[in-house]
């Protein structure tokens, strides 16, 4: 299953797709199972930080690609927030056909030049590329609170780089533990009108459910969710271990956590892909 076959048809439809970050195998299993429960496609993401945690990409990528290949719904494996171009080449060599190149911390001209070079290499290998347009440096790049993407600059960046999707700054921020981020819906609408490729929302864990519904209605296509799954997983594991202090077998406390993540994934996918409203008179 390729990324264009999943996301291109969603652009302009008022519907979106969830892209969930997996760190552990249990996350990946829950993300695929949740999508199967919802009977909806899903994007299974491995971030560069998750690769650093494991020490290498290959074993976890192989597991995720295998889960995707055997799923009963479309699953695309995606390399998320890659700043290291060698890691992107490695992902492509391992069979991953969707990557995010994150050069948002670089000055605009360098971001354009490096992103364009990555796009050329990836497209030659049949790989889809998401990029991010940042205006300030630092870890959170375009997704620091207060940063906004300018529609005209976003359109120029897409034209100059040839990227397949663009991560935009519209009010969310990475790694929030509360769901009180307020998105700029009007800006999302203007970006969707100005930019000819799907838009990506990062830091979606801090956005309330209604905010996510409005974001996809206004024109966000890919919705990246990471921290929310970790809140759910860790909360359930903590509760289970507190109730059953005798447990030592990790399967006994990880499986309730995995089930809770599965439920959260299905629920999030359903809210991002509402059924089209019935046409009046039918
Ligand atoms: O690229 C991943 C996402 O932007 C996840 O952000 O952990 O704040 O949901 P989050
Ligand atoms: Zn992100």
Short mmCIF file of C-alpha atoms and ligand atoms in Angstrom, two decimals:
data_model
loop_
_atom_site.label_atom_id
_atom_site.label_comp_id
_atom_site.label_asym_id
_atom_site.label_seq_id
_atom_site.Cartn_x
_atom_site.Cartn_y
_atom_site.Cartn_z
CA UNK A 1 0.00 0.00 0.00
CA UNK A 2 1.51 3.36 -0.99
CA UNK A 3 1.06 6.72 0.67
CA UNK A 4 -0.31 8.51 -2.47
CA UNK A 5 -3.00 5.85 -2.85
CA UNK A 6 -4.18 6.63 0.69
CA UNK A 7 -3.73 10.38 1.12
CA UNK A 8 -4.21 11.90 -2.32
CA UNK A 9 -7.91 11.00 -2.43
CA UNK A 10 -8.44 12.56 1.01
CA UNK A 11 -7.26 16.04 0.03
CA UNK A 12 -10.24 18.36 -0.11
CA UNK A 13 -12.62 15.68 1.22
CA UNK A 14 -12.93 17.02 4.77
CA UNK A 15 -11.58 13.68 6.01
CA UNK A 16 -8.16 12.86 7.42
CA UNK A 17 -5.98 9.89 8.33
CA UNK A 18 -4.22 9.12 11.60
CA UNK A 19 -0.45 8.68 11.62
CA UNK A 20 0.61 7.11 14.91
CA UNK A 21 4.12 6.86 16.34
CA UNK A 22 5.30 3.43 17.43
CA UNK A 23 8.23 3.06 19.81
CA UNK A 24 7.66 -0.47 21.06
CA UNK A 25 6.39 -3.50 19.17
CA UNK A 26 3.29 -3.28 21.38
CA UNK A 27 2.54 0.19 19.97
CA UNK A 28 2.85 -1.11 16.41
CA UNK A 29 0.61 -4.10 17.12
CA UNK A 30 -2.00 -1.87 18.76
CA UNK A 31 -1.92 0.69 15.93
CA UNK A 32 -2.58 -1.99 13.31
CA UNK A 33 -5.22 -3.75 15.43
CA UNK A 34 -6.97 -0.42 16.15
CA UNK A 35 -7.12 0.35 12.42
CA UNK A 36 -8.53 -3.11 11.75
CA UNK A 37 -11.18 -2.54 14.44
CA UNK A 38 -12.13 0.78 12.80
CA UNK A 39 -11.88 -0.74 9.29
CA UNK A 40 -9.82 2.29 8.22
CA UNK A 41 -6.35 2.82 6.71
CA UNK A 42 -3.56 3.95 9.01
CA UNK A 43 0.00 5.29 8.93
CA UNK A 44 2.46 3.51 11.21
CA UNK A 45 5.35 5.86 12.02
CA UNK A 46 8.86 5.24 13.27
CA UNK A 47 10.62 8.44 14.31
CA UNK A 48 14.35 9.06 14.18
CA UNK A 49 14.22 9.33 17.98
CA UNK A 50 12.67 5.83 18.17
CA UNK A 51 15.50 4.54 15.97
CA UNK A 52 18.04 6.13 18.33
CA UNK A 53 16.28 4.40 21.26
CA UNK A 54 16.57 0.97 19.59
CA UNK A 55 20.08 1.63 18.29
CA UNK A 56 19.18 0.77 14.67
CA UNK A 57 16.28 0.94 12.24
CA UNK A 58 16.34 -2.49 10.61
CA UNK A 59 14.79 -4.80 13.26
CA UNK A 60 11.86 -2.53 14.14
CA UNK A 61 11.29 -1.56 10.49
CA UNK A 62 11.11 -5.25 9.55
CA UNK A 63 8.52 -5.84 12.28
CA UNK A 64 6.41 -2.85 11.20
CA UNK A 65 6.60 -3.76 7.50
CA UNK A 66 5.54 -7.31 8.34
CA UNK A 67 2.59 -6.10 10.43
CA UNK A 68 1.59 -3.82 7.51
CA UNK A 69 1.87 -6.59 4.95
CA UNK A 70 -0.40 -8.90 6.96
CA UNK A 71 -3.02 -6.33 8.01
CA UNK A 72 -6.60 -6.52 6.76
CA UNK A 73 -6.64 -2.72 6.15
CA UNK A 74 -4.14 -0.51 4.27
CA UNK A 75 -1.13 0.31 6.47
CA UNK A 76 1.75 2.55 5.33
CA UNK A 77 5.01 2.48 7.28
CA UNK A 78 6.55 5.97 7.50
CA UNK A 79 9.90 7.27 8.80
CA UNK A 80 9.05 10.33 10.92
CA UNK A 81 11.14 13.44 11.72
CA UNK A 82 14.30 12.21 10.01
CA UNK A 83 17.01 14.84 10.16
CA UNK A 84 19.73 12.37 9.16
CA UNK A 85 19.75 11.89 5.38
CA UNK A 86 21.66 8.60 5.72
CA UNK A 87 18.77 7.25 7.80
CA UNK A 88 16.36 8.14 4.98
CA UNK A 89 18.52 6.23 2.48
CA UNK A 90 18.62 3.29 4.88
CA UNK A 91 14.83 3.34 5.28
CA UNK A 92 14.36 3.27 1.50
CA UNK A 93 16.83 0.37 1.23
CA UNK A 94 14.81 -1.52 3.88
CA UNK A 95 11.58 -1.11 1.89
CA UNK A 96 10.02 1.96 3.54
CA UNK A 97 8.36 4.13 0.91
CA UNK A 98 7.27 7.14 2.96
CA UNK A 99 9.52 9.53 4.90
CA UNK A 100 9.50 12.91 6.57
CA UNK A 101 12.66 14.92 6.06
CA UNK A 102 12.84 17.46 8.85
CA UNK A 103 15.15 20.34 8.02
CA UNK A 104 12.87 22.85 9.74
CA UNK A 105 15.59 24.04 12.08
CA UNK A 106 17.71 25.22 9.11
CA UNK A 107 17.50 28.66 7.54
CA UNK A 108 14.88 28.77 4.72
CA UNK A 109 17.34 28.57 1.79
CA UNK A 110 19.18 25.58 3.31
CA UNK A 111 15.87 23.87 4.14
CA UNK A 112 14.81 24.27 0.47
CA UNK A 113 18.13 23.04 -0.96
CA UNK A 114 18.46 19.99 1.27
CA UNK A 115 14.78 19.06 1.02
CA UNK A 116 14.89 19.27 -2.78
CA UNK A 117 17.92 16.95 -2.89
CA UNK A 118 16.17 14.42 -0.61
CA UNK A 119 13.00 14.61 -2.72
CA UNK A 120 14.95 13.88 -5.91
CA UNK A 121 16.65 10.82 -4.39
CA UNK A 122 13.45 9.54 -2.78
CA UNK A 123 11.27 10.03 -5.86
CA UNK A 124 13.80 8.09 -7.94
CA UNK A 125 13.21 5.20 -5.50
CA UNK A 126 9.41 5.57 -5.49
CA UNK A 127 9.36 7.05 -1.98
CA UNK A 128 6.89 9.76 -0.82
CA UNK A 129 8.34 12.75 1.07
CA UNK A 130 6.83 15.00 3.72
CA UNK A 131 8.75 18.11 4.76
CA UNK A 132 8.32 20.83 7.32
CA UNK A 133 8.54 24.54 6.91
CA UNK A 134 9.90 26.07 10.09
CA UNK A 135 10.52 29.66 10.93
CA UNK A 136 12.47 29.28 14.15
CA UNK A 137 15.16 26.90 15.28
CA UNK A 138 15.20 24.64 18.29
CA UNK A 139 13.83 21.23 18.97
CA UNK A 140 10.21 22.04 18.30
CA UNK A 141 10.82 23.88 15.01
CA UNK A 142 7.59 24.93 13.35
CA UNK A 143 5.61 23.31 16.13
CA UNK A 144 6.67 25.59 18.93
CA UNK A 145 3.71 27.46 20.40
CA UNK A 146 3.03 30.72 18.59
CA UNK A 147 4.75 29.80 15.30
CA UNK A 148 2.54 29.97 12.18
CA UNK A 149 3.13 28.92 8.58
CA UNK A 150 2.52 31.61 5.98
CA UNK A 151 0.37 30.32 3.05
CA UNK A 152 2.34 32.12 0.32
CA UNK A 153 5.67 30.93 1.72
CA UNK A 154 4.28 27.39 2.05
CA UNK A 155 3.17 27.36 -1.60
CA UNK A 156 6.60 28.64 -2.70
CA UNK A 157 8.36 26.00 -0.57
CA UNK A 158 6.31 23.17 -2.10
CA UNK A 159 6.97 24.47 -5.62
CA UNK A 160 10.71 24.82 -4.95
CA UNK A 161 11.19 21.41 -3.34
CA UNK A 162 8.66 19.10 -5.01
CA UNK A 163 7.57 17.62 -1.66
CA UNK A 164 4.48 15.39 -1.55
CA UNK A 165 3.08 16.76 1.72
CA UNK A 166 3.78 19.67 4.03
CA UNK A 167 3.78 19.86 7.84
CA UNK A 168 2.36 23.22 8.83
CA UNK A 169 2.38 25.25 12.04
CA UNK A 170 -1.21 26.17 12.94
CA UNK A 171 -1.21 26.25 16.75
CA UNK A 172 -0.25 22.76 17.92
CA UNK A 173 2.89 21.90 19.83
CA UNK A 174 4.73 18.61 20.28
CA UNK A 175 4.51 16.38 23.38
CA UNK A 176 1.66 18.11 25.20
CA UNK A 177 0.15 16.23 28.13
CA UNK A 178 -3.05 18.28 28.12
CA UNK A 179 -5.55 18.61 25.27
CA UNK A 180 -6.05 22.34 25.24
CA UNK A 181 -4.19 23.55 22.13
CA UNK A 182 -6.29 25.94 20.07
CA UNK A 183 -5.77 25.60 16.31
CA UNK A 184 -6.13 28.44 13.84
CA UNK A 185 -8.94 26.97 11.70
CA UNK A 186 -9.07 29.97 9.41
CA UNK A 187 -5.33 29.63 8.66
CA UNK A 188 -5.77 25.90 7.94
CA UNK A 189 -8.40 26.80 5.34
CA UNK A 190 -6.13 29.39 3.72
CA UNK A 191 -3.18 26.96 3.68
CA UNK A 192 -5.32 24.22 2.12
CA UNK A 193 -6.38 26.64 -0.62
CA UNK A 194 -2.81 27.83 -1.29
CA UNK A 195 -0.84 24.57 -1.06
CA UNK A 196 -1.38 21.88 -3.73
CA UNK A 197 -0.29 18.90 -1.57
CA UNK A 198 -1.78 17.30 1.58
CA UNK A 199 -1.21 19.19 4.83
CA UNK A 200 0.13 17.48 7.96
CA UNK A 201 -0.65 18.39 11.56
CA UNK A 202 2.07 17.54 14.08
CA UNK A 203 1.70 17.57 17.85
CA UNK A 204 -1.91 16.41 17.61
CA UNK A 205 -1.96 14.89 21.12
CA UNK A 206 -2.50 18.36 22.58
CA UNK A 207 -5.53 19.10 20.40
CA UNK A 208 -9.02 18.31 21.77
CA UNK A 209 -11.23 15.97 19.73
CA UNK A 210 -13.38 18.82 18.42
CA UNK A 211 -10.27 20.70 17.34
CA UNK A 212 -9.11 17.66 15.35
CA UNK A 213 -12.56 17.31 13.72
CA UNK A 214 -12.46 20.94 12.62
CA UNK A 215 -8.83 20.66 11.43
CA UNK A 216 -9.62 17.85 8.97
CA UNK A 217 -12.80 19.61 7.89
CA UNK A 218 -10.74 22.74 7.09
CA UNK A 219 -8.06 20.86 5.16
CA UNK A 220 -5.57 18.89 7.29
CA UNK A 221 -5.08 15.42 5.79
CA UNK A 222 -2.43 13.60 7.88
CA UNK A 223 -2.75 13.85 11.66
CA UNK A 224 0.37 12.83 13.62
CA UNK A 225 -0.30 11.40 17.07
CA UNK A 226 2.42 10.18 19.43
CA UNK A 227 2.23 11.40 23.02
CA UNK A 228 -1.47 10.48 23.38
CA UNK A 229 -0.63 6.79 22.86
CA UNK A 230 2.15 6.98 25.44
CA UNK A 231 -0.18 8.60 27.97
CA UNK A 232 -2.68 5.79 27.41
CA UNK A 233 -0.11 2.97 27.46
CA UNK A 234 1.79 4.20 30.50
CA UNK A 235 -1.37 5.09 32.40
CA UNK A 236 -2.79 1.59 31.95
CA UNK A 237 0.50 -0.13 32.80
CA UNK A 238 0.88 2.02 35.91
CA UNK A 239 -2.66 1.21 37.02
CA UNK A 240 -2.16 -2.53 36.39
CA UNK A 241 1.13 -2.65 38.31
CA UNK A 242 -0.39 -0.70 41.21
CA UNK A 243 -3.29 -3.16 41.44
CA UNK A 244 -1.15 -6.29 41.03
CA UNK A 245 2.16 -5.70 42.77
CA UNK A 246 3.10 -9.40 42.40
CA UNK A 247 3.43 -9.19 38.59
CA UNK A 248 6.81 -9.75 36.98
CA UNK A 249 5.90 -11.12 33.52
CA UNK A 250 5.81 -8.07 31.21
CA UNK A 251 3.09 -9.68 29.10
CA UNK A 252 0.73 -9.45 32.06
CA UNK A 253 1.03 -5.65 32.40
CA UNK A 254 1.81 -4.70 28.80
CA UNK A 255 -1.22 -6.43 27.30
CA UNK A 256 -3.79 -4.20 29.13
CA UNK A 257 -1.70 -1.21 27.97
CA UNK A 258 -1.65 -2.50 24.39
CA UNK A 259 -5.43 -3.03 24.45
CA UNK A 260 -5.98 0.53 25.68
CA UNK A 261 -3.79 1.92 22.87
CA UNK A 262 -5.75 -0.17 20.35
CA UNK A 263 -9.01 1.40 21.56
CA UNK A 264 -7.54 4.93 21.43
CA UNK A 265 -6.28 4.39 17.86
CA UNK A 266 -9.66 3.12 16.62
CA UNK A 267 -11.47 6.02 18.28
CA UNK A 268 -9.06 8.61 16.83
CA UNK A 269 -9.25 7.14 13.32
CA UNK A 270 -13.05 7.22 13.42
CA UNK A 271 -13.18 10.86 14.47
CA UNK A 272 -10.75 11.86 11.69
CA UNK A 273 -12.74 10.06 9.01
CA UNK A 274 -16.37 10.95 9.61
CA UNK A 275 -18.90 9.37 7.25
CA UNK A 276 -19.92 11.86 4.56
CA UNK A 277 -23.13 13.62 5.60
CA UNK A 278 -26.15 12.33 3.72
CA UNK A 279 -27.14 14.47 0.71
CA UNK A 280 -30.39 16.35 1.32
CA UNK A 281 -33.30 14.64 -0.40
CA UNK A 282 -31.69 11.16 -0.48
O1 LIG B 1 5.57 13.48 14.40
C1 LIG B 1 4.91 13.11 15.39
C2 LIG B 1 3.86 13.93 15.97
O2 LIG B 1 3.99 15.25 15.64
C3 LIG B 1 3.46 13.58 17.34
O3 LIG B 1 3.24 14.67 18.21
O4 LIG B 1 3.53 13.39 20.30
O5 LIG B 1 2.63 15.68 20.34
O6 LIG B 1 1.25 13.83 19.40
P1 LIG B 1 2.62 14.38 19.66
ZN1 LIG B 2 5.97 15.71 14.76
#
